[in-house]
XYZ file of C-alpha atoms in Angstrom:
567
model
C 0.000 0.000 0.000
C 1.378 3.455 -0.900
C 2.592 5.709 1.911
C -0.247 7.908 3.272
C 0.439 11.581 3.808
C -1.703 14.193 5.581
C -4.047 11.564 7.035
C -3.443 8.635 9.312
C -4.050 5.035 8.281
C -6.581 4.790 11.133
C -8.530 7.815 9.882
C -8.485 6.428 6.369
C -9.788 3.081 7.588
C -12.543 4.819 9.505
C -13.487 6.771 6.395
C -13.593 3.647 4.242
C -15.624 1.836 6.880
C -18.117 4.661 7.098
C -18.493 4.698 3.328
C -19.085 0.960 3.307
C -21.836 1.360 5.876
C -23.595 3.867 3.666
C -25.484 1.101 1.904
C -26.987 0.875 -1.563
C -29.271 3.945 -1.478
C -26.475 6.362 -0.528
C -23.801 4.657 -2.658
C -25.744 5.002 -5.897
C -25.986 8.140 -7.984
C -28.818 10.481 -7.125
C -32.381 9.350 -7.887
C -33.748 10.552 -11.199
C -37.142 11.189 -9.631
C -38.147 11.909 -6.055
C -41.841 11.110 -5.699
C -43.307 12.509 -2.475
C -46.808 11.262 -1.777
C -48.959 12.806 0.932
C -52.234 11.082 1.796
C -54.531 13.573 3.470
C -55.768 12.314 6.887
C -53.933 8.983 6.783
C -53.434 8.078 10.442
C -50.324 6.020 11.099
C -52.109 2.739 11.857
C -54.318 2.752 8.758
C -51.881 1.415 6.100
C -51.425 -1.822 8.085
C -54.994 -2.175 9.378
C -56.202 -4.018 6.275
C -52.845 -5.250 4.989
C -54.042 -8.837 4.635
C -56.481 -7.718 1.936
C -54.279 -5.271 0.031
C -52.627 -6.028 -3.289
C -48.943 -6.392 -4.056
C -48.046 -3.121 -5.713
C -49.369 -0.276 -3.539
C -49.113 0.013 0.236
C -47.707 -3.509 0.455
C -44.824 -2.532 -1.842
C -43.992 0.360 0.500
C -44.524 -1.560 3.731
C -42.753 -4.768 2.767
C -40.236 -3.489 0.244
C -39.242 -0.236 1.929
C -38.495 1.363 5.283
C -41.547 1.743 7.504
C -41.254 4.257 10.328
C -44.206 3.133 12.424
C -43.838 5.673 15.236
C -43.796 8.939 13.278
C -45.460 12.134 14.449
C -45.926 15.770 13.634
C -44.369 18.040 16.263
C -46.872 20.898 15.926
C -50.253 21.225 17.598
C -52.623 22.332 14.823
C -52.822 19.233 12.650
C -54.523 20.665 9.577
C -53.915 20.274 5.841
C -51.748 23.277 5.018
C -49.786 22.952 8.250
C -48.836 19.314 7.704
C -48.200 19.621 3.974
C -45.912 22.595 4.457
C -44.062 20.878 7.308
C -43.407 17.844 5.099
C -42.257 20.103 2.264
C -40.007 22.375 4.337
C -38.866 20.283 7.285
C -39.788 23.290 9.423
C -42.366 23.797 12.143
C -45.206 26.304 11.658
C -43.350 28.687 13.970
C -40.820 29.020 11.138
C -42.729 28.325 7.908
C -45.668 30.451 9.035
C -48.575 28.238 7.950
C -50.148 28.049 11.400
C -53.599 27.012 10.184
C -55.841 26.684 7.179
C -57.144 30.110 8.221
C -55.897 32.952 10.375
C -57.079 36.444 11.230
C -54.989 39.019 9.373
C -55.003 42.082 11.623
C -53.666 44.367 8.895
C -56.469 43.333 6.544
C -59.026 43.161 9.349
C -60.384 39.799 8.224
C -59.862 36.060 8.226
C -57.637 34.968 5.334
C -57.163 31.666 3.517
C -53.638 30.336 3.775
C -52.474 30.586 0.121
C -54.812 33.242 -1.277
C -52.999 35.877 -3.324
C -54.933 38.503 -5.326
C -51.888 39.155 -7.512
C -52.027 35.734 -9.202
C -55.416 34.700 -10.576
C -56.437 31.233 -11.739
C -55.861 30.926 -15.476
C -59.266 29.327 -16.113
C -62.303 31.584 -16.105
C -64.986 30.462 -13.651
C -62.626 28.129 -11.780
C -62.830 29.979 -8.458
C -64.432 28.398 -5.399
C -68.214 28.139 -5.732
C -69.349 29.142 -2.256
C -72.806 27.649 -2.799
C -71.467 24.112 -3.244
C -68.044 24.097 -1.558
C -67.854 21.823 1.495
C -64.409 23.100 2.500
C -65.212 26.227 4.540
C -61.593 27.327 4.644
C -61.507 27.856 0.871
C -64.693 29.902 1.040
C -62.886 32.435 3.240
C -60.687 33.579 0.358
C -61.669 36.929 -1.181
C -59.827 36.243 -4.428
C -59.331 33.319 -6.779
C -55.589 34.028 -6.734
C -53.231 31.418 -5.321
C -49.482 31.359 -4.716
C -46.892 30.065 -2.211
C -45.794 33.544 -1.113
C -47.191 33.130 2.412
C -44.827 30.184 3.008
C -41.931 31.829 4.834
C -39.172 29.232 4.400
C -37.814 27.223 1.490
C -39.067 23.768 0.574
C -36.982 20.785 -0.470
C -38.127 21.400 -4.040
C -36.853 24.977 -3.810
C -33.453 23.767 -2.664
C -33.374 21.236 -5.495
C -33.950 24.115 -7.930
C -31.171 26.149 -6.298
C -28.729 23.219 -6.417
C -29.356 22.513 -10.120
C -29.553 26.107 -11.367
C -33.260 25.630 -12.068
C -32.735 22.540 -14.218
C -34.579 20.177 -11.850
C -38.261 19.889 -12.691
C -40.417 20.486 -9.617
C -44.192 19.949 -9.525
C -47.079 19.567 -7.082
C -50.465 17.980 -7.872
C -53.550 17.613 -5.683
C -57.309 17.888 -5.541
C -56.760 20.670 -2.987
C -55.022 23.870 -4.021
C -53.153 24.092 -0.714
C -51.921 20.519 -1.118
C -50.430 21.249 -4.539
C -49.031 24.721 -3.812
C -47.236 23.716 -0.613
C -45.572 20.713 -2.252
C -44.473 22.681 -5.330
C -42.909 25.386 -3.165
C -41.771 28.746 -4.517
C -39.863 27.488 -7.561
C -42.043 24.633 -8.772
C -45.319 24.423 -10.675
C -48.624 23.514 -8.996
C -51.857 22.088 -10.396
C -55.073 21.441 -8.478
C -58.639 20.389 -9.242
C -61.272 23.078 -9.569
C -64.651 21.678 -8.558
C -66.455 24.586 -10.209
C -64.682 24.043 -13.556
C -64.304 20.253 -13.301
C -60.686 20.592 -14.471
C -57.146 20.783 -13.188
C -56.057 24.398 -13.023
C -53.199 26.641 -11.962
C -52.582 30.342 -11.372
C -50.610 33.088 -13.099
C -47.902 32.700 -10.454
C -46.825 29.572 -12.333
C -47.749 30.121 -15.988
C -49.003 32.776 -18.381
C -50.974 30.086 -20.199
C -51.469 26.359 -19.829
C -49.025 23.900 -21.350
C -50.696 22.131 -24.250
C -50.702 18.813 -22.416
C -52.866 20.282 -19.637
C -55.399 21.523 -22.193
C -55.370 18.073 -23.789
C -55.896 16.330 -20.446
C -58.769 18.620 -19.507
C -60.328 18.189 -22.954
C -60.623 14.421 -22.500
C -63.042 15.149 -19.606
C -62.021 12.211 -17.418
C -63.812 13.594 -14.331
C -67.075 13.915 -16.255
C -66.833 10.274 -17.389
C -67.867 9.246 -13.860
C -71.225 10.994 -14.253
C -74.182 8.728 -13.546
C -71.978 6.211 -11.742
C -71.901 5.230 -8.073
C -69.217 4.436 -5.573
C -69.534 0.645 -5.326
C -67.769 -1.633 -2.876
C -64.638 -3.203 -4.273
C -65.283 -6.567 -2.562
C -68.242 -8.500 -1.108
C -69.517 -6.669 1.957
C -69.046 -9.657 4.281
C -65.259 -9.499 3.743
C -64.980 -6.058 5.361
C -64.130 -5.386 9.004
C -66.874 -2.751 9.030
C -69.261 -4.603 6.738
C -71.999 -4.565 9.392
C -71.574 -0.822 10.073
C -72.775 0.649 6.804
C -75.489 2.884 8.235
C -74.424 4.912 11.253
C -76.566 7.691 12.702
C -73.626 10.077 13.046
C -72.865 9.949 9.308
C -74.328 12.864 7.288
C -76.375 12.351 4.130
C -74.956 15.085 1.924
C -76.611 16.028 -1.375
C -78.144 12.596 -1.885
C -74.808 10.803 -1.439
C -76.396 8.681 1.270
C -75.048 6.815 4.288
C -74.980 3.363 2.672
C -73.458 1.740 -0.399
C -73.736 2.303 -3.265
C -73.154 6.067 -3.061
C -74.475 7.786 -6.211
C -72.267 10.464 -7.755
C -75.137 11.982 -9.705
C -75.152 13.356 -13.217
C -72.078 15.174 -14.467
C -74.206 18.306 -14.845
C -75.388 18.289 -11.235
C -73.999 21.150 -9.146
C -72.669 18.750 -6.497
C -71.180 16.202 -8.930
C -67.542 17.301 -8.677
C -67.848 17.610 -4.903
C -69.093 14.026 -4.640
C -66.353 12.961 -7.048
C -63.764 14.184 -4.551
C -65.656 12.437 -1.733
C -65.133 9.049 -3.402
C -62.268 6.979 -4.872
C -62.540 8.457 -8.409
C -61.159 11.708 -6.968
C -57.819 10.028 -6.281
C -57.915 8.222 -9.610
C -58.158 11.448 -11.595
C -55.336 12.913 -9.494
C -53.104 9.945 -10.301
C -54.032 10.063 -13.977
C -53.115 13.746 -14.163
C -49.829 13.015 -12.367
C -48.967 10.243 -14.813
C -49.689 12.549 -17.744
C -47.448 15.191 -16.181
C -44.571 12.728 -15.719
C -44.744 11.773 -19.389
C -45.354 15.237 -20.842
C -42.742 17.052 -18.772
C -40.152 14.294 -19.064
C -39.674 13.769 -15.338
C -36.813 11.373 -14.625
C -35.524 11.554 -18.212
C -31.973 12.564 -17.275
C -29.480 12.408 -14.421
C -30.682 15.645 -12.822
C -33.105 14.695 -10.024
C -36.687 15.847 -10.521
C -39.365 16.208 -7.876
C -43.086 15.447 -7.976
C -45.318 15.908 -4.959
C -48.712 14.223 -5.232
C -51.297 14.770 -2.522
C -54.292 12.428 -2.438
C -57.248 14.174 -0.779
C -60.141 11.690 -0.817
C -59.147 9.955 2.434
C -59.602 13.290 4.202
C -63.063 13.979 2.806
C -64.202 10.409 3.501
C -62.792 10.627 7.017
C -64.641 13.852 7.757
C -67.979 12.463 6.602
C -67.803 8.868 7.814
C -64.861 8.632 10.220
C -61.721 6.481 9.853
C -63.476 3.403 11.323
C -66.235 3.079 8.762
C -67.062 0.900 5.794
C -66.482 3.878 3.512
C -63.003 4.564 4.908
C -62.104 0.867 4.703
C -63.152 0.534 1.078
C -61.565 3.838 0.112
C -58.202 2.708 1.494
C -58.387 -0.476 -0.571
C -59.225 1.525 -3.664
C -56.424 4.008 -2.946
C -54.114 0.992 -2.678
C -54.988 0.085 -6.272
C -54.482 3.680 -7.391
C -51.022 3.730 -5.809
C -50.139 0.377 -7.370
C -51.123 1.689 -10.793
C -49.062 4.870 -10.292
C -46.005 2.921 -9.110
C -46.296 0.524 -12.064
C -46.357 3.503 -14.422
C -43.301 5.040 -12.769
C -41.510 1.686 -12.947
C -42.208 1.396 -16.679
C -41.255 4.994 -17.468
C -38.331 5.647 -15.114
C -37.713 2.510 -13.073
C -38.432 2.207 -9.376
C -34.732 1.584 -8.859
C -34.178 5.132 -10.156
C -37.031 6.612 -8.120
C -37.089 7.466 -4.440
C -40.625 7.290 -3.059
C -41.610 8.753 0.289
C -45.181 8.545 1.558
C -46.545 10.287 4.628
C -49.611 12.243 5.741
C -50.418 15.810 6.704
C -52.235 14.626 9.854
C -54.095 11.727 11.398
C -57.660 11.699 12.708
C -59.795 11.049 15.786
C -62.647 8.561 15.821
C -66.275 9.539 15.497
C -67.683 9.953 19.033
C -70.598 7.699 18.109
C -68.203 4.904 17.190
C -66.284 5.352 20.444
C -69.545 5.333 22.414
C -70.485 1.994 20.843
C -67.296 0.594 22.381
C -67.846 2.188 25.786
C -65.354 5.032 25.254
C -65.745 8.765 25.706
C -65.844 11.465 23.070
C -68.069 14.309 21.998
C -68.709 17.361 19.900
C -67.963 20.894 21.015
C -70.839 23.186 20.075
C -69.644 26.203 18.088
C -71.062 29.489 19.244
C -70.560 33.163 19.822
C -67.746 33.154 22.370
C -68.198 36.870 23.025
C -71.709 36.452 24.455
C -70.803 33.772 27.006
C -71.527 34.787 30.640
C -67.866 34.280 31.552
C -66.822 36.784 28.891
C -69.396 39.283 30.156
C -67.767 39.073 33.583
C -64.371 39.729 32.055
C -65.636 42.755 30.163
C -66.886 44.219 33.409
C -63.671 43.363 35.254
C -61.409 44.993 32.652
C -63.760 47.828 31.739
C -64.275 46.756 28.129
C -67.245 48.109 26.188
C -68.334 46.282 23.060
C -66.649 43.220 21.624
C -63.902 41.389 23.502
C -63.537 38.192 21.446
C -63.503 38.985 17.732
C -63.804 35.391 16.583
C -62.385 31.883 16.420
C -60.303 30.550 13.547
C -59.153 27.100 14.592
C -57.298 26.774 16.888
C -57.058 30.414 17.957
C -59.362 32.897 19.626
C -58.734 36.440 18.427
C -59.406 39.433 20.663
C -60.923 42.610 19.296
C -58.580 45.367 18.241
C -60.194 47.692 20.764
C -59.386 45.291 23.610
C -55.847 44.693 22.345
C -55.000 48.361 21.899
C -56.518 49.759 25.091
C -53.594 51.515 26.833
C -54.891 50.906 30.349
C -55.305 47.134 29.984
C -52.512 44.700 30.801
C -52.721 42.412 27.760
C -50.977 39.485 29.432
C -53.342 39.720 32.402
C -56.349 39.902 30.078
C -55.256 36.862 28.043
C -54.560 34.904 31.226
C -57.957 35.771 32.688
C -59.723 34.701 29.491
C -57.773 31.443 29.424
C -58.719 30.687 33.016
C -62.405 31.114 32.173
C -62.251 29.084 28.954
C -60.984 25.888 30.592
C -64.344 25.647 32.362
C -66.144 25.389 28.990
C -67.327 21.922 28.014
C -64.741 20.035 26.008
C -61.884 22.500 26.572
C -58.701 20.967 28.013
C -56.258 23.874 27.764
C -56.354 27.537 26.839
C -52.873 28.926 26.261
C -52.317 32.712 26.162
C -50.051 33.893 23.347
C -48.312 36.203 25.807
C -47.010 33.050 27.516
C -45.900 31.626 24.157
C -44.081 34.833 23.253
C -42.158 34.640 26.514
C -41.681 30.863 26.341
C -43.206 30.611 29.809
C -45.223 27.424 29.330
C -44.697 24.010 30.959
C -41.977 21.943 29.304
C -44.018 18.980 28.125
C -44.757 17.470 24.711
C -48.172 19.079 24.335
C -46.996 22.584 25.174
C -43.939 22.221 22.965
C -46.308 21.347 20.119
C -48.375 24.467 20.835
C -45.187 26.532 20.919
C -44.065 25.006 17.603
C -47.334 26.295 16.144
C -46.859 29.870 17.330
C -46.000 32.621 14.857
C -46.172 36.161 16.298
C -47.656 37.768 13.182
C -50.322 35.137 12.458
C -51.279 33.277 15.606
C -54.247 34.446 17.627
C -54.406 35.525 21.251
C -55.531 32.272 22.915
C -54.706 28.754 21.689
C -57.530 26.297 22.469
C -56.924 22.585 22.962
C -60.041 20.470 23.281
C -60.246 17.320 25.373
C -59.101 14.101 23.650
C -61.726 12.906 21.167
C -63.670 16.195 21.499
C -63.842 18.600 18.580
C -66.045 21.052 16.719
C -67.815 19.099 13.983
C -69.573 22.019 12.317
C -68.304 23.040 8.886
C -70.302 26.194 8.168
C -73.605 24.557 9.051
C -72.737 21.080 7.774
C -72.306 18.570 10.597
C -69.591 16.012 9.915
C -68.482 12.900 11.777
C -64.857 13.787 12.421
C -62.628 16.859 12.520
C -58.863 16.751 13.069
C -56.618 19.580 14.243
C -55.468 18.672 17.750
C -52.084 17.919 19.361
C -53.334 14.546 20.613
C -51.513 11.505 19.318
C -54.263 10.251 17.026
C -53.935 13.521 15.066
C -50.117 13.746 15.081
C -49.575 10.032 14.247
C -48.776 9.445 10.571
C -46.852 6.894 8.512
C -43.460 7.637 7.017
C -42.526 5.151 4.306
C -39.484 5.233 2.002
C -39.089 2.830 -0.917
C -37.353 2.399 -4.263
C -33.819 3.528 -5.150
C -32.125 0.477 -3.693
C -33.667 0.790 -0.236
C -33.683 -2.410 1.804
C -36.822 -3.416 3.774
C -36.848 -2.423 7.435
C -39.295 -1.576 10.204
C -38.150 1.227 12.488
C -40.077 1.767 15.721
C -38.138 4.585 17.345
C -39.943 7.904 17.421
C -39.262 10.065 14.360
C -40.905 13.229 13.103
C -42.292 14.661 9.902
C -39.733 17.493 10.030
C -37.149 14.766 9.314
C -38.454 14.038 5.807
C -37.298 17.149 3.924
C -33.837 17.101 5.495
C -33.439 13.432 4.566
C -34.408 14.201 0.959
C -31.960 17.106 0.901
C -29.166 14.837 2.127
C -29.856 12.226 -0.532
C -30.108 14.816 -3.314
C -27.057 16.720 -2.075
C -28.835 20.056 -1.659
C -28.695 22.620 1.102
C -31.111 21.928 3.941
C -34.368 23.874 3.539
C -33.932 27.197 5.325
C -36.123 26.422 8.347
C -35.465 22.684 8.594
C -35.650 21.506 12.207
C -35.424 17.738 11.906
C -32.822 14.992 11.782
C -31.626 12.865 8.881
C -33.298 9.447 8.830
C -30.093 7.436 8.578
C -31.811 4.169 7.608
C -32.762 5.755 4.281
C -29.045 6.323 3.680
C -28.361 2.671 4.456
C -26.858 3.445 7.862
């Protein structure tokens, strides 16, 4: 062996040994495609709950052929769609990336705002804005413009860093039924497409394009969504093979727009005003998302060269089904089996076009879900619904107004999970704001279903108990966007009203059923492994950055998942 200079033989041996431990995924060249899949409202136990009846190419491929982190959690308290998606994309907590909720009260504008609304960048398709008369997502109805962009995301995403590393040569895209699912995954440098229920097409905004690529026009022209008109959501298998086969008609399930509480669920005619809404409340919604994603991969040439590309695909149907029927329902069970087939079809396409050995797949979820209180009651467990109301008229608030000498409104409103105080109360020079917030919090914990009320003055000072729940609340705090009091409801208690529509389940808590999600890595030479130590969703983006050789996203707060590197 030649004489070594400038480095000891021991150090060299250690270096060689470390390199050998790096394993196949790290030793190979970079993946040609990074496919990040986010399943909206996929609690961590759900992928394995029906594993014995799933096929070979979808969840089973990920679970048995990849690395399964089965004790993964979000570290923030408000487990909502935009919060979880942005955390997965950035590796940052909401305290850094700024997306503290689907909605927040903008004090400068004097109104509640939708997380990604941006009046400077309109949707390219005329008439594709949210139809308030049919929209079941009340957060989208809060937007005062059809414009959408990622400018409210305050830190970089992994996709952004991939663009920086490759001088813009990496292709970066996000696709979802929900606009916020697509925009957050695409980041600031990528391109986002989402499904407009009012137009029945996939759309984008002028932030991304001046006009649609021809392939998007061609996809929309084939009218795949409309082809489901007149059809029904049918069970995939005989009803007696389902765990929840005897639970098809539960009193807590809503009957929305003729969709019914039992199978088959009719989608209605393609011309019906609720057709596209029901489409996204059933497995075809995920199928059209996957079909659009496959078309994008082919048309944009993702994975065609050695420069890594990124595609984020968010599947939204599990969330809508969960809200209406709960995660322990026949509908949720069948939907997961149908999503399994959709994933298998997508993975088979990627394998044929790019090769799974050249593709790194990571699947996780933006949040988990509680159980429907009615289901828990049937098993002898506790749970319940918190009645929404006018907080400002409660007797306890009247006492506080008198105590602090406040005339008029004290509590301006509630945008989950924050109560916002009126500007008059906040700006009164003779009122100690910290004392006022503390007094309100002390009164609120006596309300039915309320477990904790945390004043933002305490969060600003960091003077909260050092426990997991309070750290999660602190991770959700952004001084310019968070409200004045953070409310945490009792476990399995939640507001189930969505602008007058009662649903079975609503997520958004720091309890473990809402923070618990799967993290699954597969493809690109990864060896099968089950990892049961606690990991976090902020770890995903930093792990992707390490594999792709980019800078860490600017607000990344996690750790590298070494198993994915073969270590």
